[in-house]
Coordinates of N, CA and C in Angstrom, one line a residue:
M1 N -2.5 -14.2 35.5 CA -2.1 -13.0 34.9 C -0.9 -12.4 35.6
Y2 N 0.1 -11.9 34.9 CA 1.3 -11.3 35.4 C 0.9 -10.0 36.1
T3 N 1.7 -9.5 37.0 CA 1.5 -8.2 37.7 C 2.6 -7.2 37.5
F4 N 2.4 -6.0 38.0 CA 3.5 -5.0 37.9 C 4.7 -5.5 38.6
D5 N 4.5 -6.1 39.8 CA 5.7 -6.6 40.6 C 6.5 -7.6 39.8
D6 N 5.8 -8.5 39.0 CA 6.4 -9.5 38.2 C 7.3 -8.7 37.2
Y7 N 6.7 -7.7 36.5 CA 7.5 -7.0 35.5 C 8.7 -6.3 36.1
V8 N 8.6 -5.7 37.3 CA 9.8 -5.2 37.9 C 10.8 -6.2 38.2
N9 N 10.4 -7.4 38.6 CA 11.4 -8.5 38.9 C 12.0 -9.0 37.6
I10 N 11.3 -9.1 36.5 CA 11.8 -9.5 35.2 C 12.9 -8.6 34.7
I11 N 12.6 -7.3 34.8 CA 13.6 -6.3 34.4 C 14.8 -6.4 35.2
A12 N 14.6 -6.5 36.5 CA 15.8 -6.7 37.4 C 16.6 -7.9 37.1
E13 N 16.0 -9.0 36.7 CA 16.7 -10.2 36.3 C 17.5 -10.0 35.0
L14 N 16.8 -9.3 34.0 CA 17.5 -9.0 32.8 C 18.8 -8.1 33.0
R15 N 18.7 -7.2 34.0 CA 19.8 -6.3 34.2 C 20.9 -6.9 35.2
S16 N 20.6 -8.1 35.8 CA 21.5 -8.7 36.8 C 22.7 -9.2 36.1
D17 N 23.7 -9.5 36.9 CA 25.0 -10.0 36.4 C 24.8 -11.3 35.6
H18 N 23.8 -12.1 35.8 CA 23.6 -13.3 35.1 C 22.5 -13.2 34.1
G19 N 22.0 -12.0 33.8 CA 20.9 -11.7 32.9 C 21.4 -11.6 31.5
C20 N 20.7 -10.7 30.8 CA 20.9 -10.5 29.3 C 22.0 -9.5 29.0
P21 N 23.0 -9.9 28.3 CA 24.1 -9.0 28.0 C 23.7 -7.7 27.3
W22 N 22.7 -7.8 26.4 CA 22.3 -6.6 25.7 C 21.6 -5.6 26.7
D23 N 20.8 -6.1 27.6 CA 20.1 -5.3 28.6 C 21.1 -4.7 29.5
R24 N 22.1 -5.4 30.0 CA 23.1 -4.9 30.9 C 23.9 -3.8 30.3
A25 N 24.2 -3.8 29.0 CA 25.0 -2.9 28.3 C 24.3 -1.5 28.0
Q26 N 23.0 -1.4 28.2 CA 22.3 -0.2 27.8 C 22.4 0.9 28.8
T27 N 22.3 2.1 28.3 CA 22.3 3.4 29.0 C 21.0 4.2 28.6
F28 N 20.7 5.2 29.4 CA 19.7 6.1 28.9 C 19.9 6.6 27.5
E29 N 21.1 7.0 27.2 CA 21.4 7.5 25.9 C 21.2 6.5 24.8
S30 N 21.7 5.3 25.1 CA 21.6 4.2 24.0 C 20.2 3.8 23.8
L31 N 19.3 4.0 24.7 CA 17.9 3.6 24.6 C 17.0 4.7 23.9
K32 N 17.6 5.9 23.7 CA 16.8 7.0 23.2 C 16.2 6.6 21.8
K33 N 17.0 6.0 21.0 CA 16.5 5.6 19.6 C 15.4 4.6 19.8
C34 N 15.6 3.6 20.7 CA 14.6 2.6 20.9 C 13.2 3.2 21.3
L35 N 13.3 4.2 22.2 CA 12.1 4.9 22.7 C 11.5 5.6 21.5
A36 N 12.2 6.3 20.7 CA 11.7 7.0 19.6 C 11.0 6.0 18.6
D37 N 11.7 4.9 18.3 CA 11.1 3.9 17.4 C 9.8 3.3 18.0
E38 N 9.8 3.0 19.3 CA 8.6 2.5 19.9 C 7.5 3.5 19.9
A39 N 7.8 4.8 20.2 CA 6.8 5.8 20.2 C 6.2 5.9 18.8
E40 N 7.0 5.8 17.7 CA 6.5 5.8 16.4 C 5.5 4.7 16.1
E41 N 5.8 3.5 16.7 CA 4.9 2.4 16.6 C 3.5 2.7 17.3
V42 N 3.6 3.4 18.4 CA 2.3 3.9 19.0 C 1.6 4.8 18.1
Y43 N 2.3 5.7 17.5 CA 1.6 6.7 16.6 C 0.9 5.9 15.5
Q44 N 1.7 4.9 14.9 CA 1.1 4.1 13.8 C -0.1 3.3 14.3
A45 N -0.1 2.8 15.5 CA -1.3 2.1 16.0 C -2.5 3.0 16.1
I46 N -2.2 4.2 16.6 CA -3.3 5.2 16.8 C -3.8 5.5 15.4
D47 N -2.9 5.8 14.5 CA -3.4 6.2 13.1 C -4.2 5.1 12.5
N48 N -3.9 3.8 12.8 CA -4.6 2.7 12.2 C -5.8 2.3 13.0
H49 N -6.0 3.0 14.1 CA -7.1 2.6 15.0 C -7.0 1.2 15.4
D50 N -5.8 0.7 15.7 CA -5.5 -0.7 16.1 C -5.3 -0.8 17.6
M51 N -6.4 -0.9 18.3 CA -6.3 -1.0 19.8 C -5.4 -2.1 20.3
E52 N -5.5 -3.3 19.6 CA -4.7 -4.4 20.0 C -3.2 -4.1 19.9
N53 N -2.8 -3.5 18.8 CA -1.3 -3.2 18.6 C -1.0 -2.0 19.6
L54 N -1.9 -1.0 19.8 CA -1.6 0.1 20.7 C -1.4 -0.5 22.1
C55 N -2.2 -1.4 22.5 CA -2.0 -2.1 23.8 C -0.6 -2.7 23.9
E56 N -0.1 -3.4 22.9 CA 1.2 -4.0 22.9 C 2.3 -2.9 22.9
E57 N 2.2 -1.9 22.1 CA 3.3 -0.9 22.0 C 3.3 0.0 23.2
L58 N 2.3 0.2 23.9 CA 2.3 0.9 25.2 C 3.2 0.2 26.2
G59 N 3.2 -1.1 26.1 CA 4.2 -1.9 27.0 C 5.6 -1.5 26.7
D60 N 5.9 -1.2 25.4 CA 7.3 -0.8 25.0 C 7.6 0.6 25.3
V61 N 6.6 1.4 25.5 CA 6.8 2.9 25.8 C 6.2 3.1 27.2
M62 N 6.8 2.5 28.2 CA 6.3 2.6 29.6 C 6.0 4.0 30.0
L63 N 6.9 4.9 29.5 CA 6.7 6.3 29.9 C 5.3 6.8 29.6
Q64 N 4.8 6.3 28.5 CA 3.4 6.8 28.0 C 2.3 5.9 28.5
V65 N 2.6 4.9 29.3 CA 1.6 3.9 29.6 C 0.4 4.5 30.4
M66 N 0.7 5.2 31.5 CA -0.4 5.6 32.4 C -1.4 6.6 31.7
L67 N -0.8 7.5 31.0 CA -1.7 8.5 30.3 C -2.5 7.8 29.2
N68 N -1.9 7.0 28.4 CA -2.6 6.3 27.3 C -3.5 5.3 27.8
S69 N -3.2 4.6 28.9 CA -4.0 3.6 29.4 C -5.3 4.2 30.0
Q70 N -5.1 5.3 30.7 CA -6.3 6.0 31.2 C -7.2 6.5 30.1
I71 N -6.7 7.0 29.0 CA -7.5 7.4 27.9 C -8.2 6.2 27.3
A72 N -7.4 5.1 27.1 CA -8.0 3.9 26.5 C -9.0 3.3 27.4
S73 N -8.8 3.3 28.7 CA -9.8 2.8 29.6 C -11.1 3.6 29.5
E74 N -11.0 4.9 29.4 CA -12.2 5.7 29.3 C -12.9 5.4 28.0
L75 N -12.2 5.0 27.0 CA -12.8 4.6 25.7 C -13.3 3.2 25.7
G76 N -12.9 2.4 26.8 CA -13.3 1.0 26.9 C -12.5 0.1 26.0
A77 N -11.3 0.6 25.6 CA -10.4 -0.2 24.8 C -9.6 -1.3 25.5
F78 N -8.9 -0.9 26.6 CA -8.1 -1.8 27.4 C -7.7 -1.0 28.7
T79 N -7.2 -1.8 29.7 CA -6.8 -1.3 31.0 C -5.3 -1.4 31.2
I80 N -4.8 -0.8 32.2 CA -3.4 -0.9 32.6 C -3.0 -2.4 32.9
H81 N -4.0 -3.1 33.4 CA -3.7 -4.6 33.7 C -3.4 -5.4 32.4
D82 N -4.1 -5.0 31.3 CA -3.9 -5.7 30.0 C -2.5 -5.4 29.5
V83 N -2.0 -4.1 29.7 CA -0.7 -3.7 29.2 C 0.4 -4.4 30.0
I84 N 0.2 -4.5 31.3 CA 1.3 -5.1 32.2 C 1.4 -6.6 31.8
D85 N 0.3 -7.3 31.7 CA 0.4 -8.7 31.3 C 1.1 -9.0 30.0
G86 N 0.7 -8.2 29.0 CA 1.4 -8.3 27.7 C 2.9 -8.0 27.7
A87 N 3.3 -7.0 28.4 CA 4.7 -6.6 28.5 C 5.5 -7.7 29.2
C88 N 5.0 -8.3 30.3 CA 5.7 -9.4 30.9 C 5.8 -10.6 30.0
Q89 N 4.8 -11.0 29.3 CA 4.9 -12.1 28.4 C 5.9 -11.8 27.3
K90 N 5.9 -10.6 26.8 CA 6.9 -10.3 25.7 C 8.3 -10.4 26.2
M91 N 8.6 -9.9 27.4 CA 10.0 -9.9 27.9 C 10.5 -11.3 28.1
I92 N 9.6 -12.2 28.6 CA 10.0 -13.6 28.8 C 10.2 -14.3 27.4
R93 N 9.2 -14.1 26.5 CA 9.3 -14.7 25.2 C 10.5 -14.3 24.4
R94 N 10.8 -13.0 24.5 CA 11.9 -12.5 23.6 C 13.3 -12.6 24.3
H95 N 13.4 -13.2 25.5 CA 14.7 -13.4 26.1 C 14.8 -14.9 26.5
P96 N 14.8 -15.8 25.5 CA 14.9 -17.2 25.8 C 16.3 -17.5 26.3
H97 N 17.3 -16.6 26.1 CA 18.6 -16.8 26.7 C 18.7 -16.5 28.1
V98 N 17.7 -15.9 28.7 CA 17.6 -15.6 30.1 C 16.6 -16.5 30.8
F99 N 15.5 -16.7 30.2 CA 14.4 -17.5 30.8 C 14.2 -18.9 30.2
G100 N 15.0 -19.3 29.2 CA 14.9 -20.6 28.6 C 16.3 -21.2 28.4
D101 N 16.4 -22.0 27.4 CA 17.6 -22.7 27.1 C 18.5 -22.1 26.0
A102 N 18.1 -21.0 25.4 CA 18.9 -20.4 24.4 C 20.1 -19.7 25.0
K103 N 21.2 -19.5 24.2 CA 22.4 -18.9 24.7 C 22.7 -17.6 23.9
A104 N 23.1 -16.6 24.7 CA 23.6 -15.3 24.1 C 24.7 -14.8 25.0
Q105 N 25.9 -14.6 24.4 CA 27.0 -14.2 25.2 C 27.4 -12.8 25.0
S106 N 26.7 -12.1 24.1 CA 27.0 -10.7 23.8 C 25.7 -9.9 23.6
P107 N 25.8 -8.6 23.7 CA 24.7 -7.8 23.3 C 24.2 -8.0 21.9
E108 N 25.1 -8.2 21.0 CA 24.7 -8.5 19.6 C 23.9 -9.8 19.5
E109 N 24.3 -10.8 20.1 CA 23.6 -12.1 20.1 C 22.2 -11.9 20.7
S110 N 22.1 -11.2 21.8 CA 20.8 -11.0 22.4 C 19.9 -10.2 21.5
L111 N 20.4 -9.2 20.9 CA 19.6 -8.4 20.0 C 19.2 -9.2 18.8
N112 N 20.0 -10.1 18.2 CA 19.7 -10.9 17.1 C 18.5 -11.9 17.5
L113 N 18.6 -12.4 18.7 CA 17.5 -13.3 19.2 C 16.2 -12.5 19.3
W114 N 16.3 -11.3 19.9 CA 15.1 -10.5 20.0 C 14.5 -10.2 18.7
N115 N 15.3 -9.8 17.7 CA 14.8 -9.4 16.4 C 14.2 -10.6 15.6
E116 N 14.8 -11.8 15.8 CA 14.3 -13.0 15.1 C 12.9 -13.4 15.7
I117 N 12.8 -13.3 17.0 CA 11.5 -13.7 17.7 C 10.5 -12.6 17.3
K118 N 10.8 -11.4 17.2 CA 9.9 -10.3 16.8 C 9.4 -10.6 15.4
R119 N 10.3 -10.9 14.5 CA 10.0 -11.2 13.1 C 9.0 -12.4 13.0
Q120 N 9.3 -13.4 13.8 CA 8.4 -14.6 13.8 C 7.0 -14.3 14.3
E121 N 7.0 -13.4 15.4 CA 5.7 -13.0 15.9 C 4.9 -12.2 14.9
K122 N 5.6 -11.3 14.2 CA 4.9 -10.5 13.2 C 4.4 -11.4 12.0
E123 N 5.2 -12.4 11.6 CA 4.7 -13.3 10.6 C 3.5 -14.1 11.0
A124 N 3.5 -14.6 12.3 CA 2.4 -15.3 12.8 C 1.2 -14.5 12.9
K125 N 1.3 -13.2 13.3 CA 0.2 -12.3 13.4 C -0.4 -12.0 12.0
K126 N 0.5 -11.8 11.0 CA 0.1 -11.6 9.6 C -0.7 -12.8 9.1
A127 N -0.1 -14.0 9.3 CA -0.8 -15.2 8.9 C -2.2 -15.4 9.5
A128 N -2.3 -15.1 10.8 CA -3.5 -15.2 11.5 C -4.5 -14.2 11.0
A129 N -4.1 -13.0 10.7 CA -5.0 -12.0 10.1 C -5.5 -12.4 8.7
E130 N -4.6 -12.9 7.9 CA -5.0 -13.4 6.6 C -5.9 -14.6 6.7
K131 N -5.7 -15.5 7.6 CA -6.6 -16.6 7.8 C -8.0 -16.1 8.2
A132 N -8.0 -15.1 9.1 CA -9.3 -14.5 9.6 C -10.1 -13.9 8.5
K133 N -9.3 -13.2 7.6 CA -10.0 -12.5 6.4 C -10.6 -13.6 5.5
K134 N -9.9 -14.7 5.3 CA -10.4 -15.8 4.4 C -11.7 -16.4 5.1
N135 N -11.7 -16.5 6.4 CA -12.8 -17.1 7.1 C -14.1 -16.2 7.0
I136 N -13.8 -14.9 6.9 CA -14.9 -13.9 6.8 C -15.6 -14.0 5.4
K137 N -14.8 -14.2 4.4 CA -15.4 -14.3 3.0 C -16.3 -15.4 2.8

């Protein structure tokens, strides 16, 4: 299982001189829209009573992690350790140009890789959910 220290090291690697161009180019201001978008995904997960998705999205909204994780822990849904492990896996999986063999020379190429991997993950989740529904019937 990954740890908080691993996550700190991963982010440091992404922001390093030889890390991800997109991550290096970001500022507090440029990330505001990302934070708002991810917070909206947290709201949607709460509205849908989808604790698995809420756990994932809390990794994207680290500002909200401690409070939400404490609430979730009290409800028996998940712990901070679950959130940390998922966030580390996502950063590595969605940055194959830093942690794998893929290439990205610009912030745009990095973002395109991220979005394509995210799309594939969502398709795989949807297919798995559809398969699970069929198995229940």
